[in-house]
Amino acid sequence: MLTVDFSRFPLAPGDRVLDLGCGAGRHAFECYRRGARVVALDQNGEEIREVAKWFAAMKEAGEAPEGATATAMEGDALALPFPDESFDVVIISEVMEHIPDDKGVLAEMVRVLKPGGRIAITVPRYGPEKVCWSLSDAYHEVEGGHIRIYKADELLARIREAGLKPYGTHHAHALHSPYWWLKCAFGVDNDKALPVRAYHKLLVWDIMKKPLATRVAEQALNPLIGKSFVAYATKPHLPRLAEAEVAAK
């Protein structure tokens, strides 16, 4: 289940991609399938080991084009172990709401992104997320949980402050909002509640079968109750005079 829409966020074979806070690796796997040179980075060592296993399995199965590469590694989003201007593309999906120093993370992403490079940022959307917080303290008051809720204009302002130029936004996963509202209402750790189990079966069916009816419904509902807010931006090229000044230093 992808949150980034690659029809709005073009990826070329050979692009060097950083999936920052990759989690289980869903976006990293898609970039690998599209022929990118992917680095999946996360602070969770257990998840990184699983992502590495899946990369190896994908290579063995021939799922990635010739020339594509994939590396999974542990790392700190606030101190990325890469030189300046290392990546053509950076993706950070459902991560920034967890990190106290989100400005520091943005600064690191801008540092490692090449001029003209593209970045995709996804966070929980304000409205649906506010409902979850209202229904359940346990939803967010956990170690490593969500520490803030972004309004769209606030996130876009931070993106601009970091030196990036936003070029598009949208919402995603409307069908998942009611599921999390049910989880919060019945208990975030209570997977046995009948409404939660029934809705989960619906979501699994939708992900596996991709029926036209639910695809149309989600597209219609995304502007209203989409669970995620997605923003795309580019890193501008320096003016030639500024480039010369930087080179002279």
mmCIF file of C-alpha atoms in Angstrom:
data_model
loop_
_atom_site.group_PDB
_atom_site.id
_atom_site.type_symbol
_atom_site.label_atom_id
_atom_site.label_comp_id
_atom_site.label_asym_id
_atom_site.label_seq_id
_atom_site.Cartn_x
_atom_site.Cartn_y
_atom_site.Cartn_z
ATOM 1 C CA MET A 1 0.000 0.000 0.000
ATOM 2 C CA LEU A 2 1.780 3.095 -1.282
ATOM 3 C CA THR A 3 1.160 6.602 0.047
ATOM 4 C CA VAL A 4 3.387 8.361 -2.488
ATOM 5 C CA ASP A 5 1.768 8.597 -5.920
ATOM 6 C CA PHE A 6 4.527 7.910 -8.443
ATOM 7 C CA SER A 7 2.446 9.364 -11.263
ATOM 8 C CA ARG A 8 2.900 12.727 -9.503
ATOM 9 C CA PHE A 9 6.409 11.947 -8.269
ATOM 10 C CA PRO A 10 8.309 10.628 -11.303
ATOM 11 C CA LEU A 11 11.187 8.243 -10.763
ATOM 12 C CA ALA A 12 13.735 7.431 -13.456
ATOM 13 C CA PRO A 13 15.817 4.241 -13.673
ATOM 14 C CA GLY A 14 19.184 4.915 -12.075
ATOM 15 C CA ASP A 15 17.899 7.606 -9.719
ATOM 16 C CA ARG A 16 19.593 7.426 -6.336
ATOM 17 C CA VAL A 17 16.777 7.270 -3.763
ATOM 18 C CA LEU A 18 16.794 7.594 0.028
ATOM 19 C CA ASP A 19 13.758 6.141 1.803
ATOM 20 C CA LEU A 20 14.215 7.804 5.179
ATOM 21 C CA GLY A 21 12.492 6.066 8.073
ATOM 22 C CA CYS A 22 11.622 3.275 5.669
ATOM 23 C CA GLY A 23 9.817 1.084 8.224
ATOM 24 C CA ALA A 24 8.748 -2.138 6.535
ATOM 25 C CA GLY A 25 10.096 -0.844 3.210
ATOM 26 C CA ARG A 26 6.998 -0.426 1.048
ATOM 27 C CA HIS A 27 8.232 2.657 -0.833
ATOM 28 C CA ALA A 28 11.804 1.373 -1.038
ATOM 29 C CA PHE A 29 10.561 -1.834 -2.695
ATOM 30 C CA GLU A 30 8.568 0.113 -5.272
ATOM 31 C CA CYS A 31 11.559 2.318 -6.110
ATOM 32 C CA TYR A 32 13.723 -0.801 -6.495
ATOM 33 C CA ARG A 33 11.157 -2.313 -8.882
ATOM 34 C CA ARG A 34 11.311 0.896 -10.920
ATOM 35 C CA GLY A 35 15.064 0.588 -11.417
ATOM 36 C CA ALA A 36 16.361 3.029 -8.809
ATOM 37 C CA ARG A 37 19.489 2.759 -6.707
ATOM 38 C CA VAL A 38 17.798 2.632 -3.316
ATOM 39 C CA VAL A 39 19.012 3.185 0.227
ATOM 40 C CA ALA A 40 16.417 2.254 2.859
ATOM 41 C CA LEU A 41 17.342 3.739 6.241
ATOM 42 C CA ASP A 42 15.664 3.339 9.614
ATOM 43 C CA GLN A 43 16.704 3.402 13.267
ATOM 44 C CA ASN A 44 14.865 0.134 13.922
ATOM 45 C CA GLY A 45 17.404 -2.622 13.369
ATOM 46 C CA GLU A 46 14.837 -5.410 13.320
ATOM 47 C CA GLU A 47 12.864 -3.767 10.515
ATOM 48 C CA ILE A 48 16.036 -3.041 8.564
ATOM 49 C CA ARG A 49 17.031 -6.698 8.704
ATOM 50 C CA GLU A 50 13.616 -7.671 7.315
ATOM 51 C CA VAL A 51 13.874 -5.076 4.542
ATOM 52 C CA ALA A 52 17.324 -6.447 3.621
ATOM 53 C CA LYS A 53 15.858 -9.963 3.372
ATOM 54 C CA TRP A 54 13.095 -8.726 1.058
ATOM 55 C CA PHE A 55 15.596 -6.871 -1.128
ATOM 56 C CA ALA A 56 17.565 -10.105 -1.497
ATOM 57 C CA ALA A 57 14.394 -12.065 -2.296
ATOM 58 C CA MET A 58 13.354 -9.496 -4.917
ATOM 59 C CA LYS A 59 16.764 -9.712 -6.581
ATOM 60 C CA GLU A 60 16.610 -13.501 -6.574
ATOM 61 C CA ALA A 61 13.122 -13.420 -8.117
ATOM 62 C CA GLY A 62 14.182 -10.978 -10.832
ATOM 63 C CA GLU A 63 11.745 -8.289 -9.680
ATOM 64 C CA ALA A 64 14.234 -5.440 -10.108
ATOM 65 C CA PRO A 65 15.603 -4.285 -13.493
ATOM 66 C CA GLU A 66 19.257 -4.605 -14.400
ATOM 67 C CA GLY A 67 21.239 -1.765 -12.869
ATOM 68 C CA ALA A 68 18.928 -1.310 -9.885
ATOM 69 C CA THR A 69 20.547 -1.630 -6.463
ATOM 70 C CA ALA A 70 19.169 -1.771 -2.936
ATOM 71 C CA THR A 71 20.793 -1.305 0.464
ATOM 72 C CA ALA A 72 19.142 -1.440 3.895
ATOM 73 C CA MET A 73 20.925 0.221 6.796
ATOM 74 C CA GLU A 74 20.409 1.530 10.308
ATOM 75 C CA GLY A 75 20.869 5.235 10.792
ATOM 76 C CA ASP A 76 19.847 8.467 12.494
ATOM 77 C CA ALA A 77 17.604 10.831 10.529
ATOM 78 C CA LEU A 78 19.213 13.793 12.307
ATOM 79 C CA ALA A 79 22.761 12.754 11.341
ATOM 80 C CA LEU A 80 22.576 11.054 7.959
ATOM 81 C CA PRO A 81 25.783 9.168 7.065
ATOM 82 C CA PHE A 82 25.943 10.557 3.512
ATOM 83 C CA PRO A 83 27.833 13.387 1.798
ATOM 84 C CA ASP A 84 26.065 16.536 0.665
ATOM 85 C CA GLU A 85 23.992 16.219 -2.529
ATOM 86 C CA SER A 86 24.079 12.398 -2.583
ATOM 87 C CA PHE A 87 20.506 11.652 -3.713
ATOM 88 C CA ASP A 88 18.213 12.512 -6.602
ATOM 89 C CA VAL A 89 15.117 11.613 -4.575
ATOM 90 C CA VAL A 90 14.231 11.516 -0.865
ATOM 91 C CA ILE A 91 11.057 9.951 0.530
ATOM 92 C CA ILE A 92 9.980 10.313 4.143
ATOM 93 C CA SER A 93 6.587 8.712 4.798
ATOM 94 C CA GLU A 94 4.704 8.851 8.110
ATOM 95 C CA VAL A 95 7.876 9.711 10.054
ATOM 96 C CA MET A 96 8.053 13.428 10.830
ATOM 97 C CA GLU A 97 5.119 13.311 13.256
ATOM 98 C CA HIS A 98 7.300 11.093 15.493
ATOM 99 C CA ILE A 99 10.397 13.318 15.638
ATOM 100 C CA PRO A 100 10.741 16.278 18.051
ATOM 101 C CA ASP A 101 13.303 18.064 15.863
ATOM 102 C CA ASP A 102 11.418 17.970 12.582
ATOM 103 C CA LYS A 103 13.265 21.059 11.350
ATOM 104 C CA GLY A 104 16.534 19.213 11.867
ATOM 105 C CA VAL A 105 15.270 16.272 9.817
ATOM 106 C CA LEU A 106 14.205 18.597 7.011
ATOM 107 C CA ALA A 107 17.629 20.264 7.060
ATOM 108 C CA GLU A 108 19.363 16.885 6.746
ATOM 109 C CA MET A 109 17.129 15.846 3.859
ATOM 110 C CA VAL A 110 17.851 19.098 2.038
ATOM 111 C CA ARG A 111 21.576 18.640 2.664
ATOM 112 C CA VAL A 112 21.764 15.184 1.055
ATOM 113 C CA LEU A 113 19.404 16.061 -1.837
ATOM 114 C CA LYS A 114 20.945 17.210 -5.100
ATOM 115 C CA PRO A 115 19.897 20.583 -6.561
ATOM 116 C CA GLY A 116 16.921 19.866 -8.799
ATOM 117 C CA GLY A 117 16.164 16.751 -6.747
ATOM 118 C CA ARG A 118 12.698 15.782 -5.556
ATOM 119 C CA ILE A 119 11.323 15.039 -2.128
ATOM 120 C CA ALA A 120 8.054 13.421 -1.003
ATOM 121 C CA ILE A 121 6.782 13.942 2.543
ATOM 122 C CA THR A 122 3.710 12.222 3.981
ATOM 123 C CA VAL A 123 2.176 12.756 7.423
ATOM 124 C CA PRO A 124 -1.162 11.927 9.058
ATOM 125 C CA ARG A 125 -3.791 14.445 7.984
ATOM 126 C CA TYR A 126 -4.998 16.922 10.617
ATOM 127 C CA GLY A 127 -8.744 16.122 10.666
ATOM 128 C CA PRO A 128 -8.705 12.300 10.802
ATOM 129 C CA GLU A 129 -5.711 12.362 13.152
ATOM 130 C CA LYS A 130 -7.476 14.783 15.510
ATOM 131 C CA VAL A 131 -10.397 12.341 15.736
ATOM 132 C CA CYS A 132 -7.992 9.547 16.726
ATOM 133 C CA TRP A 133 -6.372 11.693 19.427
ATOM 134 C CA SER A 134 -9.812 12.649 20.773
ATOM 135 C CA LEU A 135 -10.978 9.035 20.962
ATOM 136 C CA SER A 136 -7.851 7.525 22.511
ATOM 137 C CA ASP A 137 -4.875 8.728 24.546
ATOM 138 C CA ALA A 138 -3.225 5.340 23.999
ATOM 139 C CA TYR A 139 -3.160 6.011 20.248
ATOM 140 C CA HIS A 140 -0.472 8.648 20.600
ATOM 141 C CA GLU A 141 0.803 8.656 24.206
ATOM 142 C CA VAL A 142 3.227 5.778 23.705
ATOM 143 C CA GLU A 143 7.000 5.634 23.369
ATOM 144 C CA GLY A 144 7.878 6.594 19.819
ATOM 145 C CA GLY A 145 4.288 7.663 19.127
ATOM 146 C CA HIS A 146 2.920 10.722 17.364
ATOM 147 C CA ILE A 147 3.947 13.923 19.114
ATOM 148 C CA ARG A 148 2.256 16.450 16.821
ATOM 149 C CA ILE A 149 -0.506 16.844 14.262
ATOM 150 C CA TYR A 150 0.376 18.886 11.180
ATOM 151 C CA LYS A 151 -1.985 21.230 9.450
ATOM 152 C CA ALA A 152 -1.286 21.265 5.719
ATOM 153 C CA ASP A 153 -0.267 24.925 5.614
ATOM 154 C CA GLU A 154 2.066 24.448 8.593
ATOM 155 C CA LEU A 155 3.902 21.581 6.941
ATOM 156 C CA LEU A 156 4.174 23.444 3.643
ATOM 157 C CA ALA A 157 5.560 26.478 5.489
ATOM 158 C CA ARG A 158 8.256 24.322 7.094
ATOM 159 C CA ILE A 159 9.104 22.800 3.727
ATOM 160 C CA ARG A 160 9.563 26.281 2.251
ATOM 161 C CA GLU A 161 11.597 27.455 5.268
ATOM 162 C CA ALA A 162 13.949 24.524 4.672
ATOM 163 C CA GLY A 163 14.679 25.856 1.177
ATOM 164 C CA LEU A 164 12.432 23.528 -0.809
ATOM 165 C CA LYS A 165 9.813 24.480 -3.390
ATOM 166 C CA PRO A 166 6.493 22.587 -3.037
ATOM 167 C CA TYR A 167 4.844 21.677 -6.336
ATOM 168 C CA GLY A 168 1.904 19.452 -5.403
ATOM 169 C CA THR A 169 -0.193 17.933 -2.632
ATOM 170 C CA HIS A 170 -2.951 15.377 -2.212
ATOM 171 C CA HIS A 171 -4.608 13.104 0.351
ATOM 172 C CA ALA A 172 -4.506 9.308 0.512
ATOM 173 C CA HIS A 173 -6.018 6.258 2.241
ATOM 174 C CA ALA A 174 -9.512 7.530 2.995
ATOM 175 C CA LEU A 175 -10.733 3.975 3.625
ATOM 176 C CA HIS A 176 -8.213 3.638 6.434
ATOM 177 C CA SER A 177 -9.519 6.555 8.493
ATOM 178 C CA PRO A 178 -12.672 4.743 9.730
ATOM 179 C CA TYR A 179 -10.553 1.713 10.616
ATOM 180 C CA TRP A 180 -8.367 3.787 12.941
ATOM 181 C CA TRP A 181 -11.383 5.541 14.415
ATOM 182 C CA LEU A 182 -12.806 2.121 15.278
ATOM 183 C CA LYS A 183 -9.455 1.024 16.714
ATOM 184 C CA CYS A 184 -9.314 4.111 18.898
ATOM 185 C CA ALA A 185 -12.962 3.737 20.009
ATOM 186 C CA PHE A 186 -12.657 0.048 20.963
ATOM 187 C CA GLY A 187 -9.043 0.143 22.166
ATOM 188 C CA VAL A 188 -5.933 0.425 20.010
ATOM 189 C CA ASP A 189 -4.701 -2.968 21.240
ATOM 190 C CA ASN A 190 -8.104 -4.638 21.012
ATOM 191 C CA ASP A 191 -8.100 -6.452 17.671
ATOM 192 C CA LYS A 192 -10.891 -8.809 18.755
ATOM 193 C CA ALA A 193 -13.717 -6.266 18.662
ATOM 194 C CA LEU A 194 -16.133 -7.343 15.922
ATOM 195 C CA PRO A 195 -16.317 -3.970 14.094
ATOM 196 C CA VAL A 196 -12.510 -3.756 14.052
ATOM 197 C CA ARG A 197 -12.100 -7.314 12.744
ATOM 198 C CA ALA A 198 -14.784 -6.850 10.110
ATOM 199 C CA TYR A 199 -13.316 -3.598 8.810
ATOM 200 C CA HIS A 200 -9.816 -5.071 8.790
ATOM 201 C CA LYS A 201 -11.058 -7.902 6.560
ATOM 202 C CA LEU A 202 -12.508 -5.292 4.212
ATOM 203 C CA LEU A 203 -9.176 -3.474 4.007
ATOM 204 C CA VAL A 204 -7.214 -6.672 3.361
ATOM 205 C CA TRP A 205 -9.681 -7.631 0.633
ATOM 206 C CA ASP A 206 -9.370 -4.179 -0.904
ATOM 207 C CA ILE A 207 -5.539 -4.265 -0.873
ATOM 208 C CA MET A 208 -5.383 -7.760 -2.357
ATOM 209 C CA LYS A 209 -8.158 -7.510 -4.953
ATOM 210 C CA LYS A 210 -8.161 -3.776 -5.783
ATOM 211 C CA PRO A 211 -11.821 -3.806 -6.874
ATOM 212 C CA LEU A 212 -13.022 -0.883 -8.974
ATOM 213 C CA ALA A 213 -15.806 0.021 -6.525
ATOM 214 C CA THR A 214 -13.479 0.655 -3.569
ATOM 215 C CA ARG A 215 -10.891 2.409 -5.775
ATOM 216 C CA VAL A 216 -13.573 4.835 -6.966
ATOM 217 C CA ALA A 217 -14.913 5.272 -3.438
ATOM 218 C CA GLU A 218 -11.477 6.032 -2.028
ATOM 219 C CA GLN A 219 -10.704 8.547 -4.768
ATOM 220 C CA ALA A 220 -13.978 10.324 -3.988
ATOM 221 C CA LEU A 221 -13.413 10.255 -0.222
ATOM 222 C CA ASN A 222 -9.709 11.175 -0.161
ATOM 223 C CA PRO A 223 -10.333 14.952 -0.273
ATOM 224 C CA LEU A 224 -12.737 14.590 2.670
ATOM 225 C CA ILE A 225 -11.253 11.998 5.039
ATOM 226 C CA GLY A 226 -7.949 10.870 3.489
ATOM 227 C CA LYS A 227 -5.782 9.533 6.343
ATOM 228 C CA SER A 228 -2.516 10.931 4.947
ATOM 229 C CA PHE A 229 -1.448 14.309 3.619
ATOM 230 C CA VAL A 230 1.219 14.081 0.902
ATOM 231 C CA ALA A 231 3.443 16.954 -0.238
ATOM 232 C CA TYR A 232 5.949 16.996 -3.115
ATOM 233 C CA ALA A 233 8.768 19.509 -3.452
ATOM 234 C CA THR A 234 11.988 20.185 -5.323
ATOM 235 C CA LYS A 235 15.322 21.585 -4.233
ATOM 236 C CA PRO A 236 16.000 24.646 -6.398
ATOM 237 C CA HIS A 237 19.269 25.051 -8.263
ATOM 238 C CA LEU A 238 21.480 27.806 -6.910
ATOM 239 C CA PRO A 239 21.760 30.885 -9.129
ATOM 240 C CA ARG A 240 25.021 30.823 -11.089
ATOM 241 C CA LEU A 241 26.522 33.654 -9.037
ATOM 242 C CA ALA A 242 25.772 31.819 -5.797
ATOM 243 C CA GLU A 243 27.238 28.601 -7.241
ATOM 244 C CA ALA A 244 30.443 30.447 -8.062
ATOM 245 C CA GLU A 245 30.634 31.891 -4.559
ATOM 246 C CA VAL A 246 30.120 28.436 -2.993
ATOM 247 C CA ALA A 247 32.788 26.920 -5.277
ATOM 248 C CA ALA A 248 35.255 29.663 -4.309
ATOM 249 C CA LYS A 249 34.940 28.928 -0.589
#
